[in-house]
PDB file of C-alpha atoms in Angstrom:
ATOM      1  CA  MET V   1      -0.384   0.215  -0.105  1.00  0.00           C
ATOM      2  CA  GLY V   2       1.133   3.508  -0.822  1.00  0.00           C
ATOM      3  CA  PHE V   3       0.051   7.094  -0.354  1.00  0.00           C
ATOM      4  CA  GLY V   4       0.909  10.557  -1.959  1.00  0.00           C
ATOM      5  CA  TRP V   5       0.670  14.040  -1.186  1.00  0.00           C
ATOM      6  CA  GLY V   6       0.846  17.047  -3.524  1.00  0.00           C
ATOM      7  CA  ARG V   7      -0.899  20.518  -4.034  1.00  0.00           C
ATOM      8  CA  LYS V   8      -3.943  20.172  -5.897  1.00  0.00           C
ATOM      9  CA  GLN V   9      -3.755  22.303  -8.318  1.00  0.00           C
ATOM     10  CA  SER V  10      -0.607  20.497  -9.555  1.00  0.00           C
ATOM     11  CA  LEU V  11      -2.348  16.874  -9.088  1.00  0.00           C
ATOM     12  CA  ASP V  12      -4.711  17.901 -11.180  1.00  0.00           C
ATOM     13  CA  ASN V  13      -2.320  19.311 -13.772  1.00  0.00           C
ATOM     14  CA  LEU V  14      -1.198  15.328 -14.285  1.00  0.00           C
ATOM     15  CA  PRO V  15      -2.844  13.615 -17.022  1.00  0.00           C
ATOM     16  CA  ALA V  16      -5.058  10.871 -16.121  1.00  0.00           C
ATOM     17  CA  PHE V  17      -4.031   7.235 -16.519  1.00  0.00           C
ATOM     18  CA  ARG V  18      -6.910   5.043 -15.807  1.00  0.00           C
ATOM     19  CA  GLU V  19     -10.224   4.229 -17.362  1.00  0.00           C
ATOM     20  CA  TYR V  20     -12.323   6.699 -19.173  1.00  0.00           C
ATOM     21  CA  PHE V  21     -15.544   6.759 -16.530  1.00  0.00           C
ATOM     22  CA  ILE V  22     -12.702   7.822 -13.511  1.00  0.00           C
ATOM     23  CA  PRO V  23     -12.852  11.685 -13.130  1.00  0.00           C
ATOM     24  CA  ASP V  24     -10.186  13.853 -14.467  1.00  0.00           C
ATOM     25  CA  ALA V  25      -9.775  15.526 -10.956  1.00  0.00           C
ATOM     26  CA  ALA V  26      -7.508  14.774  -7.885  1.00  0.00           C
ATOM     27  CA  PRO V  27      -7.606  12.639  -5.505  1.00  0.00           C
ATOM     28  CA  TYR V  28     -10.344  10.490  -7.895  1.00  0.00           C
ATOM     29  CA  LYS V  29      -8.202  10.146 -10.694  1.00  0.00           C
ATOM     30  CA  PHE V  30      -5.504   8.243  -8.743  1.00  0.00           C
ATOM     31  CA  GLU V  31      -7.346   6.127  -7.205  1.00  0.00           C
ATOM     32  CA  ILE V  32      -6.662   2.202  -8.255  1.00  0.00           C
ATOM     33  CA  GLY V  33     -10.006   0.825  -6.181  1.00  0.00           C
ATOM     34  CA  THR V  34     -11.059   0.298  -2.743  1.00  0.00           C
ATOM     35  CA  GLY V  35      -8.178   0.809   0.028  1.00  0.00           C
ATOM     36  CA  ILE V  36      -7.696  -2.192   1.719  1.00  0.00           C
ATOM     37  CA  TYR V  37      -8.788  -1.649   5.718  1.00  0.00           C
ATOM     38  CA  GLU V  38      -6.392  -3.493   7.135  1.00  0.00           C
ATOM     39  CA  ASN V  39      -3.582  -2.098   5.066  1.00  0.00           C
ATOM     40  CA  VAL V  40      -4.584   1.533   6.433  1.00  0.00           C
ATOM     41  CA  SER V  41      -4.548   0.795   9.853  1.00  0.00           C
ATOM     42  CA  GLY V  42      -1.090  -0.887   9.574  1.00  0.00           C
ATOM     43  CA  LEU V  43       0.258   2.776   7.899  1.00  0.00           C
ATOM     44  CA  LEU V  44      -0.858   4.333  11.066  1.00  0.00           C
ATOM     45  CA  ALA V  45       0.816   1.358  13.017  1.00  0.00           C
ATOM     46  CA  ALA V  46       4.026   1.873  10.827  1.00  0.00           C
ATOM     47  CA  ILE V  47       4.109   5.804  11.460  1.00  0.00           C
ATOM     48  CA  GLY V  48       3.807   5.241  14.770  1.00  0.00           C
ATOM     49  CA  TYR V  49       6.791   2.545  15.222  1.00  0.00           C
ATOM     50  CA  LEU V  50       8.959   5.108  12.756  1.00  0.00           C
ATOM     51  CA  GLU V  51       8.090   7.706  15.512  1.00  0.00           C
ATOM     52  CA  ASP V  52       9.043   5.491  18.680  1.00  0.00           C
ATOM     53  CA  VAL V  53      12.442   4.175  16.547  1.00  0.00           C
ATOM     54  CA  GLY V  54      12.896   7.933  16.273  1.00  0.00           C
ATOM     55  CA  ARG V  55      12.460   8.810  19.962  1.00  0.00           C
ATOM     56  CA  ARG V  56      14.469   5.916  21.017  1.00  0.00           C
ATOM     57  CA  CYS V  57      17.471   7.033  18.866  1.00  0.00           C
ATOM     58  CA  GLY V  58      17.477  10.385  20.815  1.00  0.00           C
ATOM     59  CA  ALA V  59      14.612  12.382  18.520  1.00  0.00           C
ATOM     60  CA  SER V  60      13.385  15.316  19.826  1.00  0.00           C
ATOM     61  CA  GLY V  61      10.397  17.399  18.430  1.00  0.00           C
ATOM     62  CA  ASP V  62       7.262  16.746  16.323  1.00  0.00           C
ATOM     63  CA  ARG V  63       6.001  13.578  15.030  1.00  0.00           C
ATOM     64  CA  ARG V  64       7.943  14.679  11.306  1.00  0.00           C
ATOM     65  CA  GLN V  65      11.215  15.315  13.183  1.00  0.00           C
ATOM     66  CA  ALA V  66      11.206  11.888  15.428  1.00  0.00           C
ATOM     67  CA  ILE V  67      10.405   9.959  11.634  1.00  0.00           C
ATOM     68  CA  HIS V  68      13.027  11.730   9.944  1.00  0.00           C
ATOM     69  CA  HIS V  69      15.475  11.074  12.556  1.00  0.00           C
ATOM     70  CA  ALA V  70      14.452   7.171  12.331  1.00  0.00           C
ATOM     71  CA  MET V  71      14.865   6.830   8.677  1.00  0.00           C
ATOM     72  CA  GLN V  72      18.312   8.080   9.304  1.00  0.00           C
ATOM     73  CA  ALA V  73      19.038   5.911  11.962  1.00  0.00           C
ATOM     74  CA  ILE V  74      17.924   3.209  10.328  1.00  0.00           C
ATOM     75  CA  ARG V  75      19.543   3.932   6.948  1.00  0.00           C
ATOM     76  CA  ASP V  76      23.034   4.398   9.183  1.00  0.00           C
ATOM     77  CA  TYR V  77      22.450   0.977  10.735  1.00  0.00           C
ATOM     78  CA  GLU V  78      21.174  -0.617   7.769  1.00  0.00           C
ATOM     79  CA  MET V  79      24.216   0.490   5.551  1.00  0.00           C
ATOM     80  CA  SER V  80      26.672  -0.791   8.443  1.00  0.00           C
ATOM     81  CA  LEU V  81      24.936  -4.549   7.915  1.00  0.00           C
ATOM     82  CA  SER V  82      25.385  -4.002   4.146  1.00  0.00           C
ATOM     83  CA  ASP V  83      29.001  -3.336   4.946  1.00  0.00           C
ATOM     84  CA  ARG V  84      29.610  -6.306   6.990  1.00  0.00           C
ATOM     85  CA  MET V  85      27.636  -8.508   4.388  1.00  0.00           C
ATOM     86  CA  LEU V  86      29.558  -7.831   1.426  1.00  0.00           C
ATOM     87  CA  ALA V  87      32.777  -7.823   3.055  1.00  0.00           C
ATOM     88  CA  GLY V  88      32.077 -11.136   3.955  1.00  0.00           C
ATOM     89  CA  MET V  89      30.608 -12.375   0.889  1.00  0.00           C
ATOM     90  CA  GLU V  90      33.959 -10.871  -0.594  1.00  0.00           C
ATOM     91  CA  ASN V  91      35.892 -13.139   1.306  1.00  0.00           C
ATOM     92  CA  LEU V  92      34.470 -15.941   0.251  1.00  0.00           C
ATOM     93  CA  PRO V  93      35.931 -17.233  -3.235  1.00  0.00           C
ATOM     94  CA  SER V  94      32.987 -19.371  -4.223  1.00  0.00           C
ATOM     95  CA  VAL V  95      30.243 -16.174  -3.878  1.00  0.00           C
ATOM     96  CA  ARG V  96      29.586 -13.642  -6.111  1.00  0.00           C
ATOM     97  CA  ALA V  97      27.466 -10.694  -5.090  1.00  0.00           C
ATOM     98  CA  TYR V  98      25.844  -8.542  -7.825  1.00  0.00           C
ATOM     99  CA  GLY V  99      25.224  -5.091  -7.625  1.00  0.00           C
ATOM    100  CA  LEU V 100      26.660  -2.085  -6.818  1.00  0.00           C
ATOM    101  CA  ARG V 101      29.760  -1.937  -3.936  1.00  0.00           C
ATOM    102  CA  ASN V 102      29.413   1.787  -2.828  1.00  0.00           C
ATOM    103  CA  PRO V 103      27.428   1.750   0.433  1.00  0.00           C
ATOM    104  CA  PRO V 104      25.459   4.863   0.209  1.00  0.00           C
ATOM    105  CA  ASP V 105      24.226   3.696  -3.304  1.00  0.00           C
ATOM    106  CA  ARG V 106      23.096   0.170  -2.632  1.00  0.00           C
ATOM    107  CA  THR V 107      20.516  -0.782  -0.433  1.00  0.00           C
ATOM    108  CA  PRO V 108      20.763  -4.151   2.151  1.00  0.00           C
ATOM    109  CA  THR V 109      19.634  -6.421  -0.328  1.00  0.00           C
ATOM    110  CA  PHE V 110      21.719  -8.899  -1.873  1.00  0.00           C
ATOM    111  CA  CYS V 111      21.702 -10.964  -4.982  1.00  0.00           C
ATOM    112  CA  PHE V 112      24.317 -13.598  -5.345  1.00  0.00           C
ATOM    113  CA  THR V 113      25.372 -17.322  -6.568  1.00  0.00           C
ATOM    114  CA  VAL V 114      27.587 -19.608  -5.030  1.00  0.00           C
ATOM    115  CA  ASP V 115      29.509 -21.752  -7.580  1.00  0.00           C
ATOM    116  CA  GLY V 116      28.825 -25.190  -8.088  1.00  0.00           C
ATOM    117  CA  VAL V 117      25.659 -25.129  -5.861  1.00  0.00           C
ATOM    118  CA  SER V 118      22.093 -24.177  -7.422  1.00  0.00           C
ATOM    119  CA  PRO V 119      20.372 -21.283  -5.706  1.00  0.00           C
ATOM    120  CA  ALA V 120      17.244 -23.746  -4.805  1.00  0.00           C
ATOM    121  CA  ALA V 121      20.400 -25.824  -3.035  1.00  0.00           C
ATOM    122  CA  VAL V 122      21.524 -22.268  -1.117  1.00  0.00           C
ATOM    123  CA  CYS V 123      18.400 -21.604  -0.220  1.00  0.00           C
ATOM    124  CA  GLU V 124      17.669 -25.353   1.112  1.00  0.00           C
ATOM    125  CA  LYS V 125      20.714 -24.972   3.148  1.00  0.00           C
ATOM    126  CA  VAL V 126      20.692 -21.765   4.438  1.00  0.00           C
ATOM    127  CA  GLY V 127      16.832 -21.710   5.227  1.00  0.00           C
ATOM    128  CA  ALA V 128      17.416 -25.248   7.421  1.00  0.00           C
ATOM    129  CA  ARG V 129      19.678 -23.250   9.757  1.00  0.00           C
ATOM    130  CA  GLY V 130      16.875 -20.424  10.006  1.00  0.00           C
ATOM    131  CA  TYR V 131      17.454 -17.607   7.096  1.00  0.00           C
ATOM    132  CA  ALA V 132      14.628 -16.627   4.980  1.00  0.00           C
ATOM    133  CA  VAL V 133      16.068 -16.728   1.381  1.00  0.00           C
ATOM    134  CA  ARG V 134      14.694 -16.523  -1.549  1.00  0.00           C
ATOM    135  CA  TYR V 135      15.882 -17.501  -5.180  1.00  0.00           C
ATOM    136  CA  GLY V 136      14.565 -17.043  -8.680  1.00  0.00           C
ATOM    137  CA  HIS V 137      15.087 -14.531 -11.412  1.00  0.00           C
ATOM    138  CA  LEU V 138      13.535 -11.974  -8.571  1.00  0.00           C
ATOM    139  CA  TYR V 139      11.193 -10.333 -11.194  1.00  0.00           C
ATOM    140  CA  CYS V 140      13.990  -8.764 -13.094  1.00  0.00           C
ATOM    141  CA  PRO V 141      14.597 -11.581 -15.727  1.00  0.00           C
ATOM    142  CA  ARG V 142      15.744  -9.026 -18.808  1.00  0.00           C
ATOM    143  CA  LEU V 143      18.591  -7.660 -16.023  1.00  0.00           C
ATOM    144  CA  PHE V 144      19.288 -11.216 -15.305  1.00  0.00           C
ATOM    145  CA  LYS V 145      20.064 -11.894 -19.252  1.00  0.00           C
ATOM    146  CA  ARG V 146      22.031  -8.868 -18.897  1.00  0.00           C
ATOM    147  CA  MET V 147      24.168 -10.087 -16.252  1.00  0.00           C
ATOM    148  CA  GLY V 148      24.617 -13.794 -17.966  1.00  0.00           C
ATOM    149  CA  LEU V 149      22.468 -15.125 -15.668  1.00  0.00           C
ATOM    150  CA  SER V 150      19.949 -17.873 -16.050  1.00  0.00           C
ATOM    151  CA  GLU V 151      16.539 -16.792 -15.527  1.00  0.00           C
ATOM    152  CA  ASP V 152      15.468 -20.546 -14.851  1.00  0.00           C
ATOM    153  CA  VAL V 153      18.217 -21.062 -12.481  1.00  0.00           C
ATOM    154  CA  GLY V 154      18.349 -17.393 -11.069  1.00  0.00           C
ATOM    155  CA  ALA V 155      20.215 -16.319  -8.009  1.00  0.00           C
ATOM    156  CA  VAL V 156      19.629 -16.295  -4.491  1.00  0.00           C
ATOM    157  CA  ARG V 157      18.276 -13.332  -2.727  1.00  0.00           C
ATOM    158  CA  ALA V 158      18.876 -11.847   1.246  1.00  0.00           C
ATOM    159  CA  SER V 159      17.627  -8.755   2.316  1.00  0.00           C
ATOM    160  CA  LEU V 160      18.505  -6.939   5.774  1.00  0.00           C
ATOM    161  CA  VAL V 161      16.460  -4.373   7.746  1.00  0.00           C
ATOM    162  CA  HIS V 162      17.128  -2.521  10.825  1.00  0.00           C
ATOM    163  CA  TYR V 163      16.243  -5.482  13.453  1.00  0.00           C
ATOM    164  CA  ASN V 164      18.886  -7.364  11.993  1.00  0.00           C
ATOM    165  CA  THR V 165      22.006  -8.102  13.894  1.00  0.00           C
ATOM    166  CA  ALA V 166      25.772  -8.028  13.380  1.00  0.00           C
ATOM    167  CA  ASP V 167      25.901 -11.476  14.634  1.00  0.00           C
ATOM    168  CA  GLU V 168      23.206 -13.055  12.514  1.00  0.00           C
ATOM    169  CA  ILE V 169      25.577 -11.550   9.552  1.00  0.00           C
ATOM    170  CA  ASP V 170      28.512 -13.562  10.682  1.00  0.00           C
ATOM    171  CA  GLU V 171      26.646 -16.579  11.064  1.00  0.00           C
ATOM    172  CA  PHE V 172      25.001 -16.066   7.537  1.00  0.00           C
ATOM    173  CA  ILE V 173      28.267 -15.445   6.100  1.00  0.00           C
ATOM    174  CA  GLU V 174      29.258 -19.059   7.884  1.00  0.00           C
ATOM    175  CA  THR V 175      26.706 -20.665   6.566  1.00  0.00           C
ATOM    176  CA  LEU V 176      27.492 -19.868   2.984  1.00  0.00           C
ATOM    177  CA  GLU V 177      31.338 -20.983   3.687  1.00  0.00           C
ATOM    178  CA  SER V 178      30.176 -24.233   5.051  1.00  0.00           C
TER     179      SER V 178
END
């Protein structure tokens, strides 16, 4: 679920892109159907969660400032995890990580292959140790083709978030090594 904000005049000036029977005026021309009420409730909970993270990270001020502080703290922490994961993968000669190497330019999501082991087998083995990873063409078969990867065999994807720990990264790397 997502939401958008904009000045009404600017939104009205944008062209409609949906069916002809939808009015060509904001906000109606951007509605894609009935909202999922559970998601609306979840969005409010996510905003509250981020505000709490910001406050626990030392933010003062209004909700917006707390959320901004939370997002920056989360980004900084995830980048430290990303650095650790990338360094660990680069120390394993059989693992090839794809993507950008510069932490400010990348997200903490890793697409990788392991020489001589199918992505399905990697997922099965690390999944047995409690790690949630996925494999396949990861919804980007054209990119896989450009990278020389088989869209049928694919690659493995591991994603990190702000509640992961450095110890989990180290254990994941040890699992890959074994």
